[in-house]
Coordinates of C-alpha atoms in Angstrom, one line a residue:
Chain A
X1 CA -18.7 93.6 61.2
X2 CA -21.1 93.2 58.3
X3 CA -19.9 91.9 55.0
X4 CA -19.9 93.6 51.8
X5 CA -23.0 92.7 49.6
X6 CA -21.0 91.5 46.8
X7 CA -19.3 88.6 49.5
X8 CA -22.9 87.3 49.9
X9 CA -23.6 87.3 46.0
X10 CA -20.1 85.1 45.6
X11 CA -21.5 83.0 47.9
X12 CA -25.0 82.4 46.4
X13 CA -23.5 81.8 43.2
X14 CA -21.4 79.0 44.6
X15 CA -23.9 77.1 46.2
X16 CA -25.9 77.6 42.6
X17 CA -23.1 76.1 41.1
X18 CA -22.4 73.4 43.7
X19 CA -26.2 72.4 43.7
X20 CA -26.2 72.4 39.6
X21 CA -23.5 70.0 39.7
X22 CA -24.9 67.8 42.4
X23 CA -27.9 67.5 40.1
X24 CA -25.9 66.2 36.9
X25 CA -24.0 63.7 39.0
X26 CA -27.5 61.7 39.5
X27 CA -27.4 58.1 37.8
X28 CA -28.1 58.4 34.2
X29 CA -30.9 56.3 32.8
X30 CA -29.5 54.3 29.9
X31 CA -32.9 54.6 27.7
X32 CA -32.7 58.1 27.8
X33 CA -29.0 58.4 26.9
X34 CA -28.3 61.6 24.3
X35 CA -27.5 60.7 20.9
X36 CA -23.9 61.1 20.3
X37 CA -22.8 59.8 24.0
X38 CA -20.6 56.7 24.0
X39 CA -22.7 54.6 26.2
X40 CA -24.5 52.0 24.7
X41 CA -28.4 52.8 24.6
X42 CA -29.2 49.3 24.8
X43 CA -26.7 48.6 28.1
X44 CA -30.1 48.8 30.8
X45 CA -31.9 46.0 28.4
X46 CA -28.9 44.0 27.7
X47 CA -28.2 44.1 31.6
X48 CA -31.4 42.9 32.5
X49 CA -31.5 40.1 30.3
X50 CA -28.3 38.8 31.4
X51 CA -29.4 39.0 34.9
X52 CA -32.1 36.6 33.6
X53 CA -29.6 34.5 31.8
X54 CA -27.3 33.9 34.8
X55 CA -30.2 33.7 37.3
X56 CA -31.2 30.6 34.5
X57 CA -27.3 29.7 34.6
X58 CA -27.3 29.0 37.8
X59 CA -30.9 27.0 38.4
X60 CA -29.3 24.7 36.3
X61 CA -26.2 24.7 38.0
X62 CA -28.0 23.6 41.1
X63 CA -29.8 21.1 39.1
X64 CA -26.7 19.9 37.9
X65 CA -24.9 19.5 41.0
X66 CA -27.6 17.7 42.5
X67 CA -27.8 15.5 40.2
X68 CA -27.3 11.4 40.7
X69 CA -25.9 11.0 37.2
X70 CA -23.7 13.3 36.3
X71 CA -23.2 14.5 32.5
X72 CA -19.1 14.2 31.8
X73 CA -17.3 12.3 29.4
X74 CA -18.8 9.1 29.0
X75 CA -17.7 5.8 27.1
X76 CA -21.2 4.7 27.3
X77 CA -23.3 6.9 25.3
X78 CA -26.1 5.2 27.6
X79 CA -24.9 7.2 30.0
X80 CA -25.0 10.2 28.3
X81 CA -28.8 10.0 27.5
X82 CA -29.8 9.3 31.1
X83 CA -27.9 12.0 32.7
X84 CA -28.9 15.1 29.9
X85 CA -32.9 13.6 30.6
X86 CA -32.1 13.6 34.2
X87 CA -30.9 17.0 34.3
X88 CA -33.5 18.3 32.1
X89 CA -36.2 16.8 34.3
X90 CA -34.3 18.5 37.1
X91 CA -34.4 22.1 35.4
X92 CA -37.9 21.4 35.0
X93 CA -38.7 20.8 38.3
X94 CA -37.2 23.8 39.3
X95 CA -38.4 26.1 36.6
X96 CA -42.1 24.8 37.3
X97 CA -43.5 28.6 36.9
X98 CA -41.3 29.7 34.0
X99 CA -43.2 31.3 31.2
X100 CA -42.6 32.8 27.3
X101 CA -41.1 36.0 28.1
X102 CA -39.9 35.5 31.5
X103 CA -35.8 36.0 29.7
X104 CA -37.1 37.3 26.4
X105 CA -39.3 40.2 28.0
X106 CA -41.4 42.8 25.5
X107 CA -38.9 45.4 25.9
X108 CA -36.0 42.7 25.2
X109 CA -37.7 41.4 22.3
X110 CA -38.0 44.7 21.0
X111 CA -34.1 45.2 21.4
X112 CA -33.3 41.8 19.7
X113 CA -35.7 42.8 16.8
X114 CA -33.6 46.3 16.4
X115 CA -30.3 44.1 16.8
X116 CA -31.1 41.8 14.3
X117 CA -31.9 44.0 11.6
X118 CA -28.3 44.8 10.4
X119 CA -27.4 41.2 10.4
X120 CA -30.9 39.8 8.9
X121 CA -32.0 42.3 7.5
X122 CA -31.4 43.7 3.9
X123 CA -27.8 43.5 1.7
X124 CA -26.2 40.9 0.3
X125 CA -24.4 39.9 3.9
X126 CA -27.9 39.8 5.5
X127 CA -28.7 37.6 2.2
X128 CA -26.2 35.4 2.7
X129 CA -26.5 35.0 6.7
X130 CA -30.1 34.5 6.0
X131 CA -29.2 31.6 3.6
X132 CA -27.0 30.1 6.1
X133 CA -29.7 30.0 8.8
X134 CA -32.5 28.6 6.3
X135 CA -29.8 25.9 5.0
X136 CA -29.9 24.0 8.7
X137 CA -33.0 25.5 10.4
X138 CA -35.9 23.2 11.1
X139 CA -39.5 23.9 10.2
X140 CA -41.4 26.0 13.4
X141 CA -43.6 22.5 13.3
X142 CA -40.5 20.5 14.4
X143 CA -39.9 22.3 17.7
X144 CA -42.3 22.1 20.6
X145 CA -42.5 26.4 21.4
X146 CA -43.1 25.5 25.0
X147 CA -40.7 26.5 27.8
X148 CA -38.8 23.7 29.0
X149 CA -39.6 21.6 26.5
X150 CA -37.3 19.3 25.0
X151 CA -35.2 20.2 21.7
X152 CA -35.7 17.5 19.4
X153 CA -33.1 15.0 19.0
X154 CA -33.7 14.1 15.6
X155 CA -33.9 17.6 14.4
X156 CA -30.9 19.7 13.2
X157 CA -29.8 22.5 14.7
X158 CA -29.7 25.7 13.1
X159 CA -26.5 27.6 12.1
X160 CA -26.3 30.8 13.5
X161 CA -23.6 32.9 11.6
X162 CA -20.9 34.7 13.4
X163 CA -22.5 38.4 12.3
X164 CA -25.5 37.0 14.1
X165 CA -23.5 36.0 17.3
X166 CA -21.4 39.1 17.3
X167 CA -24.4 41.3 17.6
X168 CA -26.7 39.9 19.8
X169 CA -26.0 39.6 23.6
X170 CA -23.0 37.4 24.8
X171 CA -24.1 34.4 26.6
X172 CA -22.9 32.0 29.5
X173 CA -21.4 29.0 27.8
X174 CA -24.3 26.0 26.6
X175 CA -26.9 28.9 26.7
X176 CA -27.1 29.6 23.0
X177 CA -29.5 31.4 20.3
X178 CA -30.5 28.8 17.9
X179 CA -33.8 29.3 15.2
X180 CA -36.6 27.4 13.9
X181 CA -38.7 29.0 10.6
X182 CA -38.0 32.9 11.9
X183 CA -38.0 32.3 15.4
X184 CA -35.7 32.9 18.0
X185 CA -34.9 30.0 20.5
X186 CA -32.8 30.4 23.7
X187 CA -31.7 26.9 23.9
X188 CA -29.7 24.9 27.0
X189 CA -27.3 22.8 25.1
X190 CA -26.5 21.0 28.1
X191 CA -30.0 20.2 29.1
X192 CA -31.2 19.8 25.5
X193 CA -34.2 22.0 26.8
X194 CA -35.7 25.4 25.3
X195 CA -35.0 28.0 28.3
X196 CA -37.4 30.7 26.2
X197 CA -38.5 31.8 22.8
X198 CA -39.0 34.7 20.4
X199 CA -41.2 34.2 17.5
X200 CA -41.2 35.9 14.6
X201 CA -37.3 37.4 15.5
X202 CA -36.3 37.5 12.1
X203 CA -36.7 40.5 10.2
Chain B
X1 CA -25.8 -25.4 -15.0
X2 CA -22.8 -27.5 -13.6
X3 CA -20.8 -26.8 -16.5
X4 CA -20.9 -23.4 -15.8
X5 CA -19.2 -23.7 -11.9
X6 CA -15.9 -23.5 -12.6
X7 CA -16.0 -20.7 -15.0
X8 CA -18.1 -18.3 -12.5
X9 CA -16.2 -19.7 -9.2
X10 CA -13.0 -18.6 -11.3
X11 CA -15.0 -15.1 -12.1
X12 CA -15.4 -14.6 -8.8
X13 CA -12.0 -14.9 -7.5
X14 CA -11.0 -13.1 -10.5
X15 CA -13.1 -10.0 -9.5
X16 CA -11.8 -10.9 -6.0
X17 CA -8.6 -10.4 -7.0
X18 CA -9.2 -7.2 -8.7
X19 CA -10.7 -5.7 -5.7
X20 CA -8.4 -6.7 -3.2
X21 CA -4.9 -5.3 -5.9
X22 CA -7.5 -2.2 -6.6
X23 CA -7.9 -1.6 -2.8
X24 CA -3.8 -2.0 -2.2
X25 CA -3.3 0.8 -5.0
X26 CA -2.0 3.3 -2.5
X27 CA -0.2 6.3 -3.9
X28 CA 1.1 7.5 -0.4
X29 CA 4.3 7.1 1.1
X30 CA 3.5 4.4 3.9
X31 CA 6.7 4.7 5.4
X32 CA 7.0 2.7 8.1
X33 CA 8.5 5.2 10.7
X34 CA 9.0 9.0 11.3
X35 CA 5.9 9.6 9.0
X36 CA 2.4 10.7 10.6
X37 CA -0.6 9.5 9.2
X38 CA -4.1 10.3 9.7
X39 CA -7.5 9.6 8.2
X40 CA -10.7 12.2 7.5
X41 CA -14.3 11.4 7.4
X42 CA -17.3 13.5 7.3
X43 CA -21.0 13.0 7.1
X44 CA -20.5 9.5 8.0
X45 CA -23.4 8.9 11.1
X46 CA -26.1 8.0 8.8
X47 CA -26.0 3.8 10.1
X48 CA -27.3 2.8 6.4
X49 CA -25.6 0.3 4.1
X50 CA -23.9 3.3 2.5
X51 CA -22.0 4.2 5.5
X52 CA -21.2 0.5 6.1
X53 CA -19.7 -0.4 2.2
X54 CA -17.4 2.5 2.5
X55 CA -16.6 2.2 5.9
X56 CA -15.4 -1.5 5.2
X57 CA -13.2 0.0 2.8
X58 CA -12.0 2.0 5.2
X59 CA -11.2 -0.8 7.6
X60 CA -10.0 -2.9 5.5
X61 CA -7.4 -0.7 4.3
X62 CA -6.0 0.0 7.7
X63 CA -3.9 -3.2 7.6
X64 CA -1.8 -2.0 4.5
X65 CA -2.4 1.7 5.9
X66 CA -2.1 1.9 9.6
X67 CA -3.5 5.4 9.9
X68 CA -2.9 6.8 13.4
X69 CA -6.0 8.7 14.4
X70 CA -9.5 9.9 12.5
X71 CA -11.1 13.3 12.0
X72 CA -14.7 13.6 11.4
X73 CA -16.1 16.4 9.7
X74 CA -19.5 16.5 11.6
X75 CA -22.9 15.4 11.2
X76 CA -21.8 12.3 13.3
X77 CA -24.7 11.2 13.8
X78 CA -27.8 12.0 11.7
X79 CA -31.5 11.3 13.3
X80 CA -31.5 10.5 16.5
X81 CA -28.8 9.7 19.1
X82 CA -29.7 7.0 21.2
X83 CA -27.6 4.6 22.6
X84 CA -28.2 1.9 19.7
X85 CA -27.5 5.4 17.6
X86 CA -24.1 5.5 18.6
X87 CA -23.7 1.8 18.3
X88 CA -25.5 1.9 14.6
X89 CA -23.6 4.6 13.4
X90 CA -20.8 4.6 14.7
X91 CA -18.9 1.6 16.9
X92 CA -20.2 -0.9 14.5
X93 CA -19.1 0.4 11.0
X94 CA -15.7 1.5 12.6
X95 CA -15.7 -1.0 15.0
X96 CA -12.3 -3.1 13.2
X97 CA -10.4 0.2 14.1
X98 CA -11.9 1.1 17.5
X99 CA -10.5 -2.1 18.8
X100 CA -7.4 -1.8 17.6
X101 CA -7.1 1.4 19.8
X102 CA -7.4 4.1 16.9
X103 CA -9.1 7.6 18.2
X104 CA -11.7 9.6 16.4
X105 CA -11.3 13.4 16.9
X106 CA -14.8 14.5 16.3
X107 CA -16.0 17.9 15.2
X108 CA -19.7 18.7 15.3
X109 CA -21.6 18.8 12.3
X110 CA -25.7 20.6 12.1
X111 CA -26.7 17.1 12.7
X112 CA -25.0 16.4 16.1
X113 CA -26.2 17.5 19.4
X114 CA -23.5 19.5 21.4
X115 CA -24.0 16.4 24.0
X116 CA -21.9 14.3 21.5
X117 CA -18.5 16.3 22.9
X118 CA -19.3 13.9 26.0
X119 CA -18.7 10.8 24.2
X120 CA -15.6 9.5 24.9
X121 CA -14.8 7.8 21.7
X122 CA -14.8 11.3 20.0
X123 CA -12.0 12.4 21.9
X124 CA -13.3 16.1 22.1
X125 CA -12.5 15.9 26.2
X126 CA -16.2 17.8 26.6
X127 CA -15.6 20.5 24.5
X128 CA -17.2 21.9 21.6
X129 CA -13.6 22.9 19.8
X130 CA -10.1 21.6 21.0
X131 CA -6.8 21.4 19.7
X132 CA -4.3 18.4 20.1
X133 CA -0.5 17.7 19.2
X134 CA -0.3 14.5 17.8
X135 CA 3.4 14.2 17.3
X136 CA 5.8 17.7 17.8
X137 CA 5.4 20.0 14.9
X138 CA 2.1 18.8 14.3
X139 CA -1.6 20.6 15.2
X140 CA -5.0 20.0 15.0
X141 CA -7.6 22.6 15.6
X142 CA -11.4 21.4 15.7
X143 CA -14.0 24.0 15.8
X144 CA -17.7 24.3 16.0
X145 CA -18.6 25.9 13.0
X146 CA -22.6 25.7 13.8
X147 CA -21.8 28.6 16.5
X148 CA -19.0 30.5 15.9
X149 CA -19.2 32.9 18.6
X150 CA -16.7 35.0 19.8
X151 CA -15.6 32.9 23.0
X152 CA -14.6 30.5 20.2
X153 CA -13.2 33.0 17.8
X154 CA -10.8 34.1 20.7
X155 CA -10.1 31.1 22.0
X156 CA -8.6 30.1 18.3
X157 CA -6.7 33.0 17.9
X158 CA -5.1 32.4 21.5
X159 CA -4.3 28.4 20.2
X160 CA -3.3 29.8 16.3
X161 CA -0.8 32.3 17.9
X162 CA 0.3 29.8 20.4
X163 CA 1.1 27.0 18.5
X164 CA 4.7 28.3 16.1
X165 CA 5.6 27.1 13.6
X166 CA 3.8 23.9 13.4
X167 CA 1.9 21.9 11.0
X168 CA -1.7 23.8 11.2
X169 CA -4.3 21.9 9.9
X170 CA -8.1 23.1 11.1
X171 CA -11.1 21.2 10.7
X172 CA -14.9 22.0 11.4
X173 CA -18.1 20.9 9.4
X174 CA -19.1 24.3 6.9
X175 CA -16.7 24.5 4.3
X176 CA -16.0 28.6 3.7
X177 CA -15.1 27.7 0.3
X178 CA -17.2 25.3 -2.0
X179 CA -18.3 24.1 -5.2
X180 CA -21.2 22.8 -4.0
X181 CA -24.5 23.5 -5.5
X182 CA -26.7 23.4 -3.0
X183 CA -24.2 24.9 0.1
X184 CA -22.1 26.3 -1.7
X185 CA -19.2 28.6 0.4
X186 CA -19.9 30.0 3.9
X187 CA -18.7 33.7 3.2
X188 CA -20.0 34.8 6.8
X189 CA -18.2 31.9 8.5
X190 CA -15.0 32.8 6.1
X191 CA -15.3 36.4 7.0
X192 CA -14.1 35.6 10.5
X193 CA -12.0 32.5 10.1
X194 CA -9.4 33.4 6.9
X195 CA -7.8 36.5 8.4
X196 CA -6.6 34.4 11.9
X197 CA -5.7 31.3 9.6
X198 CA -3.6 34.0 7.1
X199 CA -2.6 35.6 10.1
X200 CA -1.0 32.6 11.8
X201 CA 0.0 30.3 9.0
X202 CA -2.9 27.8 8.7
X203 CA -1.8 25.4 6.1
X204 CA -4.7 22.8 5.5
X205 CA -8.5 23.1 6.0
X206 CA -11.3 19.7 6.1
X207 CA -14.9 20.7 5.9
X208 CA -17.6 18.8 5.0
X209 CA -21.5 19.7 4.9
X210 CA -21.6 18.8 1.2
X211 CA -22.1 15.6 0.4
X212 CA -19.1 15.0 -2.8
X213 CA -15.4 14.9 -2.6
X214 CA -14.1 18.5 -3.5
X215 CA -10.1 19.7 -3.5
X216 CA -10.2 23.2 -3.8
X217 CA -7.5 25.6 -5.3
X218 CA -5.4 27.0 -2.9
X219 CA -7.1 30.4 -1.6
X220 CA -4.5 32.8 -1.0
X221 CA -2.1 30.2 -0.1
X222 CA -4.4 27.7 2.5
X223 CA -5.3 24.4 1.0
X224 CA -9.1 23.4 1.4
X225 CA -10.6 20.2 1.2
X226 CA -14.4 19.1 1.6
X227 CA -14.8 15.4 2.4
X228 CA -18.5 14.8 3.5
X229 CA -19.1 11.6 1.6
X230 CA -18.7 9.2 4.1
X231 CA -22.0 8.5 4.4
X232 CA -23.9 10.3 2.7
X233 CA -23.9 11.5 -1.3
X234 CA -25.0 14.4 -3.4
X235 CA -24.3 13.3 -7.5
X236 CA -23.9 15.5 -9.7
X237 CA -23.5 19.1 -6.6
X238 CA -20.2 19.7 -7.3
X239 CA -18.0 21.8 -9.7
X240 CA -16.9 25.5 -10.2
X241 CA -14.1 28.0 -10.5
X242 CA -12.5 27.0 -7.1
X243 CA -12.4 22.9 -8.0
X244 CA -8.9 21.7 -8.3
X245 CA -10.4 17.7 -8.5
X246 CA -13.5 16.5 -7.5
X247 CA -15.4 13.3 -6.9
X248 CA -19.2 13.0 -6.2
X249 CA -20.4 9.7 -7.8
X250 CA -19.6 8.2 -4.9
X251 CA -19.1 8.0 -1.3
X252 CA -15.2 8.5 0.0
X253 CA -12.7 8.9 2.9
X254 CA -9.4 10.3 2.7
X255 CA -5.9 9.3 3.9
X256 CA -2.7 11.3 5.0
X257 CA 0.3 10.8 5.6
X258 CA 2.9 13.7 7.1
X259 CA 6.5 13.2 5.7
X260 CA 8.7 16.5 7.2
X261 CA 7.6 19.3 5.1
X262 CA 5.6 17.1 2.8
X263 CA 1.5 16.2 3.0
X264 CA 0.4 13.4 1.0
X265 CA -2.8 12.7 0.9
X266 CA -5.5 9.9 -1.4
X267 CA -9.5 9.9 -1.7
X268 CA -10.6 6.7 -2.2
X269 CA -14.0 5.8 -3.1
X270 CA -16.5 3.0 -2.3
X271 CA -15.6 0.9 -5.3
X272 CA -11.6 1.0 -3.5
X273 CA -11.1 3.9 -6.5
X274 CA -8.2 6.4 -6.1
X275 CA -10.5 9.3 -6.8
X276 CA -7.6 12.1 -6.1
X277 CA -4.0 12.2 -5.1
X278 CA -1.1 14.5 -5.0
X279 CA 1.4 16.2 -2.1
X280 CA 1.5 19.0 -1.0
X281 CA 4.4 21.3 0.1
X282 CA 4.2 22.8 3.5
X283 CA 4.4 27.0 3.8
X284 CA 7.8 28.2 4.5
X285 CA 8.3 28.4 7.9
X286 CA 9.1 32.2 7.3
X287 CA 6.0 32.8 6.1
X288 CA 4.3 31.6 9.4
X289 CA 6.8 33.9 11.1
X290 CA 5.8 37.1 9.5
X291 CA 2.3 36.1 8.2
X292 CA 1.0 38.0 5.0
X293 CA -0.5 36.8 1.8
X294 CA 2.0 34.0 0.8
X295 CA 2.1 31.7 -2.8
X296 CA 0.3 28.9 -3.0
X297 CA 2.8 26.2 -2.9
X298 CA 2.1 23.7 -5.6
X299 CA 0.2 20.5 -5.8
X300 CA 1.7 17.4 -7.7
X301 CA -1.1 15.3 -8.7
X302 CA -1.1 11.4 -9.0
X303 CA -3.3 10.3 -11.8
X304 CA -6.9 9.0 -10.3
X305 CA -8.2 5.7 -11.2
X306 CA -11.9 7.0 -11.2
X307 CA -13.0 9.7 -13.6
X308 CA -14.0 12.8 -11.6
X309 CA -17.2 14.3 -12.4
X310 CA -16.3 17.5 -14.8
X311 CA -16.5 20.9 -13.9
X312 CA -19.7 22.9 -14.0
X313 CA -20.7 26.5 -13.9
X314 CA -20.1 27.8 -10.8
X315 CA -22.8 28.6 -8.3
X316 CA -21.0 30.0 -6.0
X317 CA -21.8 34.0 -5.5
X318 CA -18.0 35.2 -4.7
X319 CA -15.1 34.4 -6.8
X320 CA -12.3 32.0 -6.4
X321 CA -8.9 34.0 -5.3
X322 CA -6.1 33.2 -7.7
X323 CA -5.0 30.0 -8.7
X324 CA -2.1 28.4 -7.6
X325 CA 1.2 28.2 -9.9
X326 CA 0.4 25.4 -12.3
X327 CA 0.5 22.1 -11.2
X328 CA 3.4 20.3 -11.7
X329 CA 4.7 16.7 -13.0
X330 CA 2.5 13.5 -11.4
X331 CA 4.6 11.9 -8.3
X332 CA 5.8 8.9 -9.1
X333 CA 3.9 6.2 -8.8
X334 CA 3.6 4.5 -5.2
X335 CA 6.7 2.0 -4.7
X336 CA 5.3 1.3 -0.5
X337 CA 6.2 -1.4 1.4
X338 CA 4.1 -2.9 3.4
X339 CA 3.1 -1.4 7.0
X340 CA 4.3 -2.9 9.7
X341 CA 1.3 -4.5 11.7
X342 CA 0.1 -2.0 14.3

């Protein structure tokens, strides 16, 4: 009982077709996205850095919770000092290999720099953000660029503008991007302590 | 030189007494029930003698003006932010009101650490932006205008939407419209934050950042005040298309006082000046309902003691929206009673 040929060809061109669409099913590398496709190019990047950030997040966490002084709400403003330096000196302790780059990595920093350009860039919004980030920002030579070191009390705190925020990379609550001169800082607000740094971010 | 005793001993009470009726001059209602009132500071943490004159003014006045709570514009604390920082700058100068139990509602300024929302006497229960209900019908929203991001953003909109038809009054440190010369208005910040206070009926804003006393012309119906002379002064920054009345030759608070659908408010200066005063007519309760571009209500002036500084060129880069509807007669000169001791 032998088939007719033109069963077997049916069949061949099924298992072509089954095996083609096996092959598109495969994960698709976010770097290498088509133009045109609704997935963000940037998702792989943006990922990995936010793996950093929580893997950060939650060193300091475990700092935090083992902490003897805790940092609440506090009539004593004593009290406050003490427990952000103790915390900080925790983080620290933990975070005793940490390096520049370790959250802002090359291929991060070259996202950022892409992100920032719309923003920062050129236009009169990117003017005017620009202005608002000069107005508070502190001179380069008043932060210590050093990982874990500590933000300067004395020292203002730049603005950041909300077109700023709403382009880069959401982050964890007290994580926040703050600058000095043109530089990026990723800055623990609860510790008072730079977690990394980008220099020359700003376009 | 003895001859000369009496005649400056009577000088000096003379100048005494000038002082002290200058200082009583209140133009507000100072009822002495079913009213709320409030006071505003900004810039105020710089612990110099500055800080200190005005803020004896400030506490001095409490007696005749039992204010009910503080806002602080931000920049709390300038320099550092030690212990004796918080003493220097803060629980000394204000320290006549403290004790009596008043509550500072801080909002954080470019100058203040985010570590400040820990301190209990700013009442910001560990947060960066809060909102609280002094009295029903009545809400504050303080924001953290250094990092407006968009947990923050949503997070207002949630409270805006939530809170009716209340009194809205918002308060954060950059002011998104300004006179000033040197700021001037935050047009990024004010892309974000003037549609949800249109949308949900925002009637009053505080800012401060700039170092003058500035009442702005109602934009698109919101009333805007800067107030970040409480410690800190900028002569001669101020003045431009969206001024209403300003004040920057010297350092200032301001006082409020809620009275149903009316807001009074008075800047007073160092020197116990009025430097601005007037009421203002709360939004139609409508118009919070079904949200678009309502009219300014008006503004009745009361005639300031101190000369304001005049009106420059603007140097602003966007243009003021459209003025209010003329302001109208001068409210009658205050006829208050005294406050009943707190």
């Amino acid at each position: 009982m032998t088939k007719p040929l033109y069963v077997h060809v049916v069949a061949l061109c099924l298992v072509a077709a089954c095996s083609s669409s096996a092959h598109q099913a495969k994960p698709v590398d976010p770097q290498q996205t088509p133009r045109g496709s609704n997935v963000n190019p940037d998702a792989g990047l943006i990922a990995d850095f936010k793996k950093r950030v929580d893997e950060y997040v939650a060193l300091r966490n475990k700092a935090e919770s083992a902490a003897t002084v805790d940092l609440k709400e506090q009539s004593k403003p004593s009290e406050i000092v003490v427990a952000e330096k103790s915390l900080a000196e925790r983080v620290r302790s933990q975070r005793t290999g940490a390096k520049a780059g370790d959250l802002f990595t090359p291929a991060t920093q070259a996202m950022f720099r892409r992100l920032l350009k719309p923003p920062l860039g050129k236009g009169t919004d990117a003017a005017d953000n620009k202005a608002i980030i000069k107005d508070d920002a502190p001179a380069p030579k008043e932060v210590s660029f050093k990982v874990n070191a500590e933000y300067p009390k004395e020292t203002p705190l730049s603005t950041v503008p909300p077109d700023v925020l709403l382009t880069l990379p959401a982050l964890p609550e007290d994580v926040q991007y703050r600058f000095a001169g043109k530089h990026l800082l990723l800055y623990d607000a609860k510790a008072n302590i730079v977690i990394d740094f980008m220099l020359n971010a700003m376009p | 030189m003895r001859t000369y005793r009496p005649f400056i001993a009577v000088l000096t009470l003379a100048a005494a007494l000038t002082a002290g009726a200058a200082a009583q001059d209140l133009t507000l209602p100072n009822k002495a029930k079913d009213t709320l009132k409030f006071a505003v500071i900004g810039d105020s943490g710089t612990g110099d003698s500055n800080q200190y004159r005005l803020a004896k003014v400030f506490t001095d006045i409490f007696p005749r003006f039992p204010y009910e709570f503080v806002l602080m514009l931000g920049d709390n604390m300038y320099g550092g932010e030690s212990a004796r920082d918080f003493q220097r700058k803060f629980e000394i100068p204000y320290k006549p009101v403290l004790d009596k139990g008043i509550k500072f509602y801080a909002a954080l300024g470019n100058h203040d650490s985010t570590n400040q929302r820990m301190y209990k006497l700013f009442n910001m229960n560990g947060e960066r932006f809060y909102t609280f209900r002094p009295q029903m019908g009545v809400r504050f929203f303080a924001l953290d205008s250094n990092y407006m991001d968009r947990p923050q953003l949503q997070w207002l909109e949630k409270e805006l939407s939530a809170s009716g038809s209340d009194w809205k009054f918002v308060y954060f440190h950059h002011p998104i419209y300004s006179s000033g010369g040197r700021h001037g208005s935050d047009t990024a910040l004010r892309d974000q934050l003037e549609p949800l206070f249109l949308k949900y009926g925002v009637d009053v804003v505080f800012a401060g950042h700039e170092h003058f006393y500035e009442r702005l012309k109602p934009q698109k119906g919101i009333h805007y005040f800067i107030s970040g002379g409480a410690g800190k002064l900028r002569r001669g920054d101020v003045g431009g298309d969206f001024t209403e009345k300003s004040f920057d030759q010297g350092y200032h608070f301001m006082l409020f006082e809620i009275d149903g659908n009316q807001l009074h408010f008075q800047a007073i200066s160092d020197q116990q000046k009025t430097v601005d005063s007037g009421v203002i007519a709360r939004r139609q309760v409508d118009d919070k309902a079904a949200p678009s571009v309502p009219a300014a209500p008006a503004v009745k002036p009361v005639p300031p003691q101190d000369k304001p500084s005049g009106n420059k060129p603007s140097t602003s880069t966007d243009k003021p929206a459209a003025p209010a509807p003329a302001t109208t007669k001068p409210a009658a000169p205050s006829t208050a009673k005294p406050a009943p001791k707190p």
